[in-house]
CSV table of C-alpha atoms and ligand atoms in Angstrom, one decimal:
chain,number,residue,atom,x,y,z
G,1,UNK,CA,-18.7,8.5,18.9
G,2,UNK,CA,-15.9,6.0,19.0
G,3,UNK,CA,-14.4,5.3,22.5
G,4,UNK,CA,-10.9,4.7,21.2
G,5,UNK,CA,-8.5,6.0,23.8
G,6,UNK,CA,-4.8,6.3,24.1
G,7,UNK,CA,-3.5,3.6,26.3
G,8,UNK,CA,-1.4,4.0,29.4
G,9,UNK,CA,1.3,2.0,27.7
G,10,UNK,CA,4.6,3.9,28.1
G,11,UNK,CA,6.0,4.9,24.8
G,12,UNK,CA,9.5,4.1,26.1
G,13,UNK,CA,8.4,0.5,27.0
G,14,UNK,CA,6.9,0.1,23.5
G,15,UNK,CA,10.2,1.1,22.0
G,16,UNK,CA,12.1,-1.6,23.9
G,17,UNK,CA,10.0,-4.3,22.2
G,18,UNK,CA,11.7,-3.8,18.8
G,19,UNK,CA,15.3,-4.9,17.9
G,20,UNK,CA,18.0,-2.4,17.2
G,21,UNK,CA,18.0,-2.9,13.5
G,22,UNK,CA,14.2,-2.4,13.2
G,23,UNK,CA,13.3,0.2,10.5
G,24,UNK,CA,10.6,2.9,11.2
G,25,UNK,CA,9.2,4.9,8.4
G,26,UNK,CA,6.1,6.5,6.8
G,27,UNK,CA,4.7,5.8,3.4
G,28,UNK,CA,3.1,7.8,0.5
G,29,UNK,CA,2.4,7.3,-3.2
G,30,UNK,CA,3.2,9.5,-6.2
G,31,UNK,CA,-0.3,10.3,-7.4
G,32,UNK,CA,-1.6,10.9,-3.9
G,33,UNK,CA,1.0,13.6,-3.0
G,34,UNK,CA,3.0,14.9,-5.9
G,35,UNK,CA,0.7,17.1,-8.0
G,36,UNK,CA,2.6,18.8,-10.9
G,37,UNK,CA,0.9,16.5,-13.3
G,38,UNK,CA,1.8,18.5,-16.4
G,39,UNK,CA,5.3,19.3,-15.4
G,40,UNK,CA,8.7,18.3,-16.7
G,41,UNK,CA,7.4,16.0,-19.4
G,42,UNK,CA,5.2,13.7,-17.3
G,43,UNK,CA,2.6,11.8,-19.4
G,44,UNK,CA,-1.0,11.3,-18.3
G,45,UNK,CA,-1.9,8.3,-16.1
G,46,UNK,CA,-5.1,6.4,-15.7
G,47,UNK,CA,-5.7,8.3,-12.5
G,48,UNK,CA,-5.6,11.7,-14.3
G,49,UNK,CA,-8.2,10.4,-16.7
G,50,UNK,CA,-10.4,8.7,-14.1
G,51,UNK,CA,-10.4,11.6,-11.6
G,52,UNK,CA,-11.2,14.0,-14.4
G,53,UNK,CA,-14.3,11.9,-15.3
G,54,UNK,CA,-17.4,13.3,-13.6
G,55,UNK,CA,-18.8,11.1,-10.8
G,56,UNK,CA,-15.7,9.0,-10.2
G,57,UNK,CA,-14.1,10.7,-7.2
G,58,UNK,CA,-15.5,12.6,-4.2
G,59,UNK,CA,-16.6,16.0,-5.4
G,60,UNK,CA,-14.6,15.5,-8.5
G,61,UNK,CA,-11.3,15.8,-6.6
G,62,UNK,CA,-8.1,15.1,-8.6
G,63,UNK,CA,-4.4,14.7,-7.9
G,64,UNK,CA,-3.6,17.8,-10.0
G,65,UNK,CA,-2.1,19.7,-7.1
G,66,UNK,CA,-2.4,17.2,-4.2
G,67,UNK,CA,0.2,18.0,-1.6
G,68,UNK,CA,2.4,19.8,-4.1
G,69,UNK,CA,5.1,17.5,-2.9
G,70,UNK,CA,6.8,17.7,-6.3
G,71,UNK,CA,7.8,21.3,-5.5
G,72,UNK,CA,8.2,20.8,-1.7
G,73,UNK,CA,10.4,17.8,-1.5
G,74,UNK,CA,13.1,19.6,0.4
G,75,UNK,CA,10.7,20.8,3.1
G,76,UNK,CA,8.9,17.5,3.3
G,77,UNK,CA,12.1,15.6,3.8
G,78,UNK,CA,13.1,18.0,6.5
G,79,UNK,CA,9.8,17.2,8.3
G,80,UNK,CA,10.6,13.5,8.0
G,81,UNK,CA,13.9,14.1,9.5
G,82,UNK,CA,12.3,16.0,12.4
G,83,UNK,CA,10.2,13.0,13.1
G,84,UNK,CA,13.3,10.9,13.3
G,85,UNK,CA,12.3,8.5,10.5
G,86,UNK,CA,14.8,5.7,9.5
G,87,UNK,CA,13.1,5.2,6.1
G,88,UNK,CA,10.6,6.7,3.7
G,89,UNK,CA,8.5,4.6,1.3
G,90,UNK,CA,7.4,6.5,-1.8
G,91,UNK,CA,6.3,5.5,-5.3
G,92,UNK,CA,7.5,6.4,-8.7
G,93,UNK,CA,5.2,7.7,-11.3
G,94,UNK,CA,5.7,5.5,-14.3
G,95,UNK,CA,4.5,8.2,-16.7
G,96,UNK,CA,7.1,10.6,-15.5
G,97,UNK,CA,9.8,8.2,-16.6
G,98,UNK,CA,8.1,6.9,-19.8
G,99,UNK,CA,5.3,9.4,-20.7
G,100,UNK,CA,3.9,6.8,-23.2
G,101,UNK,CA,4.6,3.9,-20.8
G,102,UNK,CA,7.4,2.6,-23.0
G,103,UNK,CA,9.7,3.9,-25.8
G,104,UNK,CA,11.1,7.3,-25.2
G,105,UNK,CA,12.5,7.9,-21.7
G,106,UNK,CA,12.0,11.2,-20.0
G,107,UNK,CA,15.2,12.2,-18.2
G,108,UNK,CA,13.6,14.9,-16.2
G,109,UNK,CA,11.4,12.4,-14.5
G,110,UNK,CA,14.3,10.3,-13.4
G,111,UNK,CA,16.1,13.5,-12.2
G,112,UNK,CA,13.2,14.3,-9.9
G,113,UNK,CA,13.4,10.9,-8.1
G,114,UNK,CA,17.2,11.1,-8.0
G,115,UNK,CA,16.9,14.4,-6.2
G,116,UNK,CA,14.4,12.9,-3.8
G,117,UNK,CA,16.6,9.9,-3.1
G,118,UNK,CA,19.7,12.0,-2.5
G,119,UNK,CA,17.9,14.4,-0.2
G,120,UNK,CA,16.7,11.4,1.8
G,121,UNK,CA,20.2,10.0,2.1
G,122,UNK,CA,21.5,13.4,3.2
G,123,UNK,CA,19.1,13.2,6.1
G,124,UNK,CA,20.1,9.6,6.8
G,125,UNK,CA,16.7,8.3,5.7
G,126,UNK,CA,16.6,5.0,3.7
G,127,UNK,CA,14.6,5.1,0.5
G,128,UNK,CA,12.1,2.3,0.0
G,129,UNK,CA,10.7,2.6,-3.5
G,130,UNK,CA,7.4,1.3,-4.9
G,131,UNK,CA,7.6,1.0,-8.6
G,132,UNK,CA,3.9,0.8,-9.2
G,133,UNK,CA,1.3,2.4,-7.0
G,134,UNK,CA,-1.7,2.3,-9.4
G,135,UNK,CA,-0.9,5.1,-11.8
G,136,UNK,CA,-0.6,3.2,-15.1
G,137,UNK,CA,0.4,5.4,-18.1
G,138,UNK,CA,-2.8,6.2,-20.0
G,139,UNK,CA,-1.1,5.3,-23.3
G,140,UNK,CA,-0.8,1.7,-22.0
G,141,UNK,CA,-4.4,1.7,-20.8
G,142,UNK,CA,-5.4,2.7,-24.3
G,143,UNK,CA,-3.9,-0.7,-25.5
G,144,UNK,CA,-5.9,-2.6,-22.9
G,145,UNK,CA,-3.9,-1.8,-19.7
G,146,UNK,CA,-3.4,-4.7,-17.4
G,147,UNK,CA,-5.7,-6.9,-19.4
G,148,UNK,CA,-3.0,-6.8,-22.1
G,149,UNK,CA,0.0,-9.1,-21.5
G,150,UNK,CA,2.3,-6.6,-23.1
G,151,UNK,CA,1.9,-4.3,-20.1
G,152,UNK,CA,3.7,-6.8,-18.0
G,153,UNK,CA,6.8,-6.6,-20.3
G,154,UNK,CA,6.6,-2.8,-20.4
G,155,UNK,CA,6.6,-2.7,-16.6
G,156,UNK,CA,9.7,-4.9,-16.4
G,157,UNK,CA,11.5,-2.6,-18.8
G,158,UNK,CA,10.5,0.5,-16.9
G,159,UNK,CA,11.5,-1.1,-13.6
G,160,UNK,CA,14.9,-1.9,-14.9
G,161,UNK,CA,15.4,1.6,-16.1
G,162,UNK,CA,14.6,3.0,-12.7
G,163,UNK,CA,16.8,0.4,-10.9
G,164,UNK,CA,19.7,1.2,-13.1
G,165,UNK,CA,19.6,4.8,-12.1
G,166,UNK,CA,18.7,4.5,-8.4
G,167,UNK,CA,19.8,1.0,-7.6
G,168,UNK,CA,23.1,2.1,-6.0
G,169,UNK,CA,21.2,4.1,-3.4
G,170,UNK,CA,17.8,2.5,-2.7
G,171,UNK,CA,17.4,0.2,0.3
G,172,UNK,CA,14.4,-1.7,-0.8
G,173,UNK,CA,12.3,-2.1,-3.9
G,174,UNK,CA,8.6,-2.9,-3.9
G,175,UNK,CA,7.5,-3.9,-7.4
G,176,UNK,CA,3.8,-3.4,-7.0
G,177,UNK,CA,1.6,-2.0,-4.4
G,178,UNK,CA,-1.6,-4.0,-3.7
G,179,UNK,CA,-2.1,-5.6,-7.0
G,180,UNK,CA,-5.5,-6.9,-5.6
G,181,UNK,CA,-6.8,-3.3,-5.7
G,182,UNK,CA,-5.2,-2.5,-9.1
G,183,UNK,CA,-6.9,-5.6,-10.5
G,184,UNK,CA,-10.2,-5.8,-8.7
G,185,UNK,CA,-11.1,-2.2,-7.9
G,186,UNK,CA,-9.6,-1.1,-11.3
G,187,UNK,CA,-11.1,-3.7,-13.6
G,188,UNK,CA,-13.6,-5.7,-11.5
G,189,UNK,CA,-15.9,-3.3,-9.7
G,190,UNK,CA,-14.6,-0.1,-11.3
G,191,UNK,CA,-14.3,1.9,-8.2
G,192,UNK,CA,-10.7,2.8,-9.1
G,193,UNK,CA,-9.0,3.8,-12.3
G,194,UNK,CA,-9.4,2.7,-15.1
G,195,UNK,CA,-13.0,2.1,-13.9
G,196,UNK,CA,-13.7,-1.1,-15.8
G,197,UNK,CA,-16.6,-3.2,-14.4
G,198,UNK,CA,-15.9,-6.7,-15.5
G,199,UNK,CA,-14.9,-9.3,-13.0
G,200,UNK,CA,-13.5,-11.6,-15.6
G,201,UNK,CA,-11.2,-8.8,-16.8
G,202,UNK,CA,-10.0,-8.4,-13.2
G,203,UNK,CA,-8.9,-12.1,-13.2
G,204,UNK,CA,-6.7,-11.6,-16.3
G,205,UNK,CA,-5.4,-8.2,-15.1
G,206,UNK,CA,-4.4,-9.9,-11.8
G,207,UNK,CA,-2.4,-12.5,-13.7
G,208,UNK,CA,-0.6,-9.9,-15.7
G,209,UNK,CA,0.2,-7.8,-12.6
G,210,UNK,CA,1.7,-10.9,-11.0
G,211,UNK,CA,3.6,-11.7,-14.2
G,212,UNK,CA,4.9,-8.1,-14.3
G,213,UNK,CA,6.2,-8.5,-10.8
G,214,UNK,CA,7.9,-11.8,-11.5
G,215,UNK,CA,9.5,-10.4,-14.7
G,216,UNK,CA,10.8,-7.3,-12.9
G,217,UNK,CA,12.3,-9.0,-9.8
G,218,UNK,CA,15.5,-10.4,-11.4
G,219,UNK,CA,16.1,-7.3,-13.5
G,220,UNK,CA,15.7,-4.9,-10.6
G,221,UNK,CA,17.9,-7.1,-8.5
G,222,UNK,CA,20.6,-7.3,-11.1
G,223,UNK,CA,20.6,-3.5,-11.5
G,224,UNK,CA,20.9,-2.8,-7.7
G,225,UNK,CA,23.7,-2.9,-5.3
G,226,UNK,CA,24.3,-6.3,-3.6
G,227,UNK,CA,22.0,-6.8,-0.6
G,228,UNK,CA,19.2,-4.6,-1.8
G,229,UNK,CA,15.9,-6.1,-0.9
G,230,UNK,CA,13.3,-6.7,-3.6
G,231,UNK,CA,9.7,-7.7,-3.0
G,232,UNK,CA,6.1,-6.8,-3.3
G,233,UNK,CA,3.4,-5.3,-1.1
G,234,UNK,CA,0.0,-7.0,-0.8
G,235,UNK,CA,-3.1,-5.8,1.0
G,236,UNK,CA,-4.7,-8.3,3.4
G,237,UNK,CA,-8.0,-8.4,5.1
G,238,UNK,CA,-7.8,-10.8,8.1
G,239,UNK,CA,-11.1,-12.6,8.5
G,240,UNK,CA,-12.8,-14.0,11.6
G,241,UNK,CA,-15.9,-16.2,11.8
G,242,UNK,CA,-19.1,-14.7,13.3
G,243,UNK,CA,-20.2,-18.1,14.5
G,244,UNK,CA,-19.1,-21.7,14.1
G,245,UNK,CA,-21.7,-22.9,11.7
G,246,UNK,CA,-20.3,-25.1,8.9
G,247,UNK,CA,-21.6,-22.6,6.2
G,248,UNK,CA,-19.8,-19.8,8.0
G,249,UNK,CA,-16.6,-21.6,7.9
G,250,UNK,CA,-17.0,-22.5,4.3
G,251,UNK,CA,-17.9,-19.0,3.2
G,252,UNK,CA,-15.0,-17.6,5.3
G,253,UNK,CA,-12.6,-19.9,3.5
G,254,UNK,CA,-13.8,-18.7,0.1
G,255,UNK,CA,-13.7,-15.0,1.2
G,256,UNK,CA,-10.1,-15.7,2.3
G,257,UNK,CA,-9.2,-17.0,-1.1
G,258,UNK,CA,-10.6,-13.8,-2.6
G,259,UNK,CA,-9.2,-11.3,-0.1
G,260,UNK,CA,-5.9,-12.9,0.9
G,261,UNK,CA,-4.8,-15.9,-1.1
G,262,UNK,CA,-5.6,-14.8,-4.7
G,263,UNK,CA,-2.2,-13.1,-4.8
G,264,UNK,CA,-0.2,-14.7,-2.0
G,265,UNK,CA,-0.6,-18.3,-3.2
G,266,UNK,CA,0.8,-17.7,-6.7
G,267,UNK,CA,3.7,-15.6,-5.3
G,268,UNK,CA,4.7,-18.1,-2.7
G,269,UNK,CA,3.3,-21.4,-3.7
G,270,UNK,CA,3.3,-21.0,-7.5
G,271,UNK,CA,-0.4,-21.7,-8.0
G,272,UNK,CA,-3.8,-20.1,-7.6
G,273,UNK,CA,-6.0,-21.4,-4.8
G,274,UNK,CA,-7.6,-24.7,-5.9
G,275,UNK,CA,-11.2,-24.1,-7.2
G,276,UNK,CA,-10.8,-20.4,-6.7
G,277,UNK,CA,-12.1,-19.4,-10.1
G,278,UNK,CA,-15.0,-21.8,-9.8
G,279,UNK,CA,-15.8,-20.3,-6.4
G,280,UNK,CA,-15.9,-16.9,-8.0
G,281,UNK,CA,-18.1,-18.3,-10.8
G,282,UNK,CA,-15.4,-17.1,-13.3
G,283,UNK,CA,-12.9,-18.6,-15.7
G,284,UNK,CA,-9.3,-19.1,-14.9
G,285,UNK,CA,-7.0,-16.5,-16.6
G,286,UNK,CA,-5.0,-17.3,-19.7
G,287,UNK,CA,-1.7,-18.6,-18.3
G,288,UNK,CA,1.3,-19.3,-20.5
G,289,UNK,CA,3.9,-22.0,-19.8
G,290,UNK,CA,6.4,-20.9,-17.2
G,291,UNK,CA,4.2,-18.0,-16.0
G,292,UNK,CA,3.7,-19.5,-12.5
G,293,UNK,CA,7.5,-20.1,-12.1
G,294,UNK,CA,8.2,-16.5,-13.1
G,295,UNK,CA,5.5,-15.3,-10.6
G,296,UNK,CA,6.9,-17.3,-7.8
G,297,UNK,CA,10.5,-16.1,-8.3
G,298,UNK,CA,11.9,-15.9,-4.7
G,299,UNK,CA,11.7,-12.5,-3.2
G,300,UNK,CA,13.5,-10.9,-0.2
G,301,UNK,CA,10.6,-9.2,1.4
G,302,UNK,CA,6.9,-9.2,1.7
G,303,UNK,CA,5.3,-5.9,2.3
G,304,UNK,CA,2.1,-6.2,4.3
G,305,UNK,CA,-0.6,-3.5,4.3
G,306,UNK,CA,-3.1,-4.0,7.0
G,307,UNK,CA,-5.8,-1.7,8.3
G,308,UNK,CA,-8.7,-3.6,9.6
G,309,UNK,CA,-10.5,-7.0,9.6
G,310,UNK,CA,-13.8,-8.4,8.6
G,311,UNK,CA,-16.1,-10.7,10.6
G,312,UNK,CA,-17.8,-13.2,8.2
G,313,UNK,CA,-21.1,-15.0,8.5
G,314,UNK,CA,-22.2,-17.8,6.2
G,315,UNK,CA,-25.2,-17.0,4.0
G,316,UNK,CA,-26.5,-19.9,1.9
G,317,UNK,CA,-28.7,-17.7,-0.2
G,318,UNK,CA,-26.0,-15.2,-1.3
G,319,UNK,CA,-23.7,-16.2,-4.2
G,320,UNK,CA,-20.3,-17.1,-2.7
G,321,UNK,CA,-18.6,-14.8,-5.1
G,322,UNK,CA,-20.1,-11.8,-3.3
G,323,UNK,CA,-17.6,-11.8,-0.5
G,324,UNK,CA,-18.7,-8.5,1.0
G,325,UNK,CA,-22.3,-9.5,1.5
G,326,UNK,CA,-21.0,-11.9,4.2
G,327,UNK,CA,-19.4,-9.2,6.4
G,328,UNK,CA,-21.2,-8.5,9.6
G,329,UNK,CA,-20.8,-5.3,11.6
G,330,UNK,CA,-19.4,-5.4,15.1
G,331,UNK,CA,-21.6,-3.3,17.3
G,332,UNK,CA,-19.2,-2.7,20.1
G,333,UNK,CA,-16.3,-1.8,17.9
G,334,UNK,CA,-14.7,1.5,16.8
G,335,UNK,CA,-14.7,2.3,13.1
G,336,UNK,CA,-12.6,4.8,11.3
G,337,UNK,CA,-13.9,7.4,8.7
G,338,UNK,CA,-13.4,4.7,6.1
G,339,UNK,CA,-15.8,2.5,8.0
G,340,UNK,CA,-12.9,0.1,8.8
G,341,UNK,CA,-13.0,-1.5,12.2
G,342,UNK,CA,-10.2,-0.7,14.5
G,343,UNK,CA,-8.9,-4.2,15.6
G,344,UNK,CA,-5.2,-4.2,16.5
G,345,UNK,CA,-4.9,-7.9,17.0
G,346,UNK,CA,-5.7,-8.3,13.2
G,347,UNK,CA,-2.1,-7.3,12.4
G,348,UNK,CA,-0.6,-9.7,14.9
G,349,UNK,CA,-2.7,-12.6,13.7
G,350,UNK,CA,-2.0,-11.7,10.1
G,351,UNK,CA,1.7,-11.5,10.5
G,352,UNK,CA,1.8,-14.9,12.2
G,353,UNK,CA,-0.4,-16.5,9.6
G,354,UNK,CA,1.8,-15.2,6.7
G,355,UNK,CA,4.9,-16.4,8.5
G,356,UNK,CA,3.4,-19.8,9.1
G,357,UNK,CA,1.7,-20.3,5.7
G,358,UNK,CA,4.2,-18.7,3.3
G,359,UNK,CA,7.6,-18.2,5.2
G,360,UNK,CA,8.6,-15.0,3.5
G,361,UNK,CA,12.3,-14.3,4.4
G,362,UNK,CA,11.4,-10.9,5.8
G,363,UNK,CA,8.2,-9.0,6.4
G,364,UNK,CA,7.6,-5.3,6.6
G,365,UNK,CA,4.4,-3.6,7.5
G,366,UNK,CA,4.4,-1.2,4.5
G,367,UNK,CA,1.1,0.5,5.4
G,368,UNK,CA,-1.0,0.8,8.5
G,369,UNK,CA,-2.9,3.8,9.7
G,370,UNK,CA,-6.3,5.4,10.1
G,371,UNK,CA,-8.5,8.2,8.7
G,372,UNK,CA,-10.3,10.2,11.3
G,373,UNK,CA,-12.0,13.6,11.1
G,374,UNK,CA,-9.2,16.0,12.1
G,375,UNK,CA,-9.9,19.6,13.0
G,376,UNK,CA,-7.4,22.4,12.5
G,377,UNK,CA,-8.1,25.8,14.1
G,378,UNK,CA,-5.5,27.7,12.2
G,379,UNK,CA,-2.9,27.2,14.9
G,380,UNK,CA,0.2,25.0,15.4
G,381,UNK,CA,-1.5,21.8,16.6
G,382,UNK,CA,-4.0,19.2,15.5
G,383,UNK,CA,-5.2,16.9,18.2
G,384,UNK,CA,-5.9,13.4,17.0
G,385,UNK,CA,-6.1,11.2,20.1
G,386,UNK,CA,-7.9,8.4,18.3
G,387,UNK,CA,-5.1,8.1,15.7
G,388,UNK,CA,-2.5,8.0,18.5
G,389,UNK,CA,-4.5,5.2,20.1
G,390,UNK,CA,-4.8,3.4,16.8
G,391,UNK,CA,-1.0,3.4,16.3
G,392,UNK,CA,-0.3,2.4,19.9
G,393,UNK,CA,-2.6,-0.6,19.5
G,394,UNK,CA,-1.3,-1.8,16.1
G,395,UNK,CA,2.3,-1.2,16.9
G,396,UNK,CA,2.0,-3.1,20.2
G,397,UNK,CA,0.3,-6.0,18.4
G,398,UNK,CA,3.0,-6.0,15.7
G,399,UNK,CA,5.5,-6.4,18.6
G,400,UNK,CA,3.6,-9.5,19.7
G,401,UNK,CA,4.1,-11.0,16.3
G,402,UNK,CA,7.8,-10.2,16.4
G,403,UNK,CA,8.1,-11.9,19.8
G,404,UNK,CA,6.4,-14.9,18.5
G,405,UNK,CA,9.1,-15.3,15.9
G,406,UNK,CA,7.9,-13.4,12.9
G,407,UNK,CA,10.9,-11.9,11.0
G,408,UNK,CA,9.3,-8.5,11.0
G,409,UNK,CA,12.0,-5.9,9.9
G,410,UNK,CA,10.2,-2.6,9.7
G,411,UNK,CA,7.0,-0.6,10.0
G,412,UNK,CA,5.7,2.2,7.8
G,413,UNK,CA,2.8,4.3,8.9
G,414,UNK,CA,0.3,5.4,6.3
G,415,UNK,CA,0.7,8.2,5.8
G,416,UNK,CA,3.3,10.8,6.3
G,417,UNK,CA,0.8,13.5,5.5
G,418,UNK,CA,-2.9,13.9,4.4
G,419,UNK,CA,-3.3,13.3,0.7
G,420,UNK,CA,-5.5,12.4,-2.2
G,421,UNK,CA,-7.3,9.3,-1.0
G,422,UNK,CA,-8.3,7.9,-4.5
G,423,UNK,CA,-12.0,7.7,-5.0
G,424,UNK,CA,-12.5,9.4,-1.6
G,425,UNK,CA,-10.6,12.5,-2.8
G,426,UNK,CA,-9.5,14.8,0.0
G,427,UNK,CA,-12.4,13.8,2.2
G,428,UNK,CA,-10.3,11.3,4.2
G,429,UNK,CA,-7.3,12.3,6.1
G,430,UNK,CA,-4.7,9.6,6.9
G,431,UNK,CA,-1.7,11.7,7.6
G,432,UNK,CA,0.4,12.1,10.7
G,433,UNK,CA,0.9,15.6,9.3
G,434,UNK,CA,-2.1,17.7,8.6
G,435,UNK,CA,-2.2,19.4,5.2
G,436,UNK,CA,-4.2,22.6,4.7
G,437,UNK,CA,-4.8,22.3,1.0
G,438,UNK,CA,-5.5,26.0,0.5
G,439,UNK,CA,-2.1,27.2,1.8
G,440,UNK,CA,-0.2,23.9,1.5
G,441,UNK,CA,0.8,24.5,5.1
G,442,UNK,CA,1.8,21.3,7.0
G,443,UNK,CA,1.0,21.0,10.7
G,444,UNK,CA,2.3,18.1,12.8
G,445,UNK,CA,-0.7,16.2,14.4
G,446,UNK,CA,-0.3,14.8,17.9
G,447,UNK,CA,0.2,11.4,16.2
G,448,UNK,CA,3.3,12.7,14.4
G,449,UNK,CA,4.6,14.0,17.8
G,450,UNK,CA,3.8,10.7,19.4
G,451,UNK,CA,5.6,8.8,16.6
G,452,UNK,CA,8.6,11.1,16.9
G,453,UNK,CA,8.6,10.3,20.7
G,454,UNK,CA,8.5,6.6,20.0
G,455,UNK,CA,11.3,6.8,17.5
G,456,UNK,CA,13.4,9.0,19.8
G,457,UNK,CA,13.0,6.5,22.6
G,458,UNK,CA,13.9,3.6,20.2
G,459,UNK,CA,17.0,5.3,18.9
G,460,UNK,CA,18.2,6.3,22.4
G,461,UNK,CA,18.4,2.7,23.4
G,462,UNK,CA,21.5,2.1,21.3
A,501,FCB,C1,-4.2,1.5,0.6
A,501,FCB,C2,-3.4,2.2,-0.5
A,501,FCB,C3,-2.9,3.6,-0.1
A,501,FCB,C4,-3.9,4.3,0.7
A,501,FCB,C5,-4.4,3.5,1.9
A,501,FCB,C6,-5.4,4.2,2.8
A,501,FCB,O1,-5.0,0.6,0.0
A,501,FCB,O2,-2.2,1.4,-0.9
A,501,FCB,O3,-2.5,4.3,-1.3
A,501,FCB,O4,-4.9,4.8,-0.1
A,501,FCB,O5,-5.0,2.3,1.4
């Protein structure tokens, strides 16, 4: 049993560590919460196909109904308002807008997101919109998906269509969520849709994802009101050495290229890490002239998703490309239901490192949170003290980064409510709000009440 405990830190004190214009929110993604997969002209996505394939997700779970958020938007936004959120990060389902990925546009899809944005604004909640959170239209996958360069151009067209409609009301755009996962889990080890297991394909998919981002940035910016922030969200895994042996430091550096630099270097430095593809024992992707300039188009914000860390030990006998084989468990540590170590300082160290290495204009924590086994007895409460402790620790550590000079502008908890956790189906609960999937009843967990208390303390300082 994990000994993670709420700290004695006063919520009011924690609130004072953040500047007045700091933005507090929660995050979700379309396929994880919406349901209504056959409604209003939506076309199928790779996640519909993948989750309907036996053996791909926990107990065959799919996003067919999920949180039924599509039909419950008004109530869900009312809950956000009750928590006192400044912002809500959600994603748009590409195949609701273009059922075939390109070509004919589906007005009803845009109308749904327009309604969501307007409802948020009525409640004074700023919309932060992710344009791609892994649910590629199946029609594009049928033509090669992200391994096909054409997908990058189709994405930029779709992104502009959405920006033209919503760009007068959205506060921030995130082109892609965690392209590392879309490329590696989707095409490399096949744990996520579309389930391709070919590491070389992942390298090319990654390049096209980066290109898609770079092509979309100026078009989204041009279609949005002045001052709208445009950027990307990456997942990072801060790494720490298990010892100071030379081979540990060498393997750690290579694991860092794989886990952290593969996407950040091209975006901010305009190149892939030197020798990266050699280290992975793979070929470099096909790169056309100007691609790296397009990919490194300046952005306004870097979204940072951080949950955990890994401790790495050098292993001469294991191929360097196998980064996970080098991870060692930490016996004294607490782990979440995802088997991710709870290590709050990871977020501080990561934010400082990103600031120092890449100098993004603004950083946002766009995801941070934890899955624990929550128990609901049918009443009005769900007690999740470990999740409260998790948030206290990570938010306090984020404040340390801020005080050390990192231009951190906002924090989004993952997630607003329990939802479809990809290959893990409904077996992992990340929400601040408990969802009873039978009745679709929502119950505020203690972590939601704690977050509301933090936000109330923060807003009362004005
Ligand atoms: C991130 C994803 C998000 C959610 C969390 C737990 O990698 O962006 O959709 O699944 O992990």
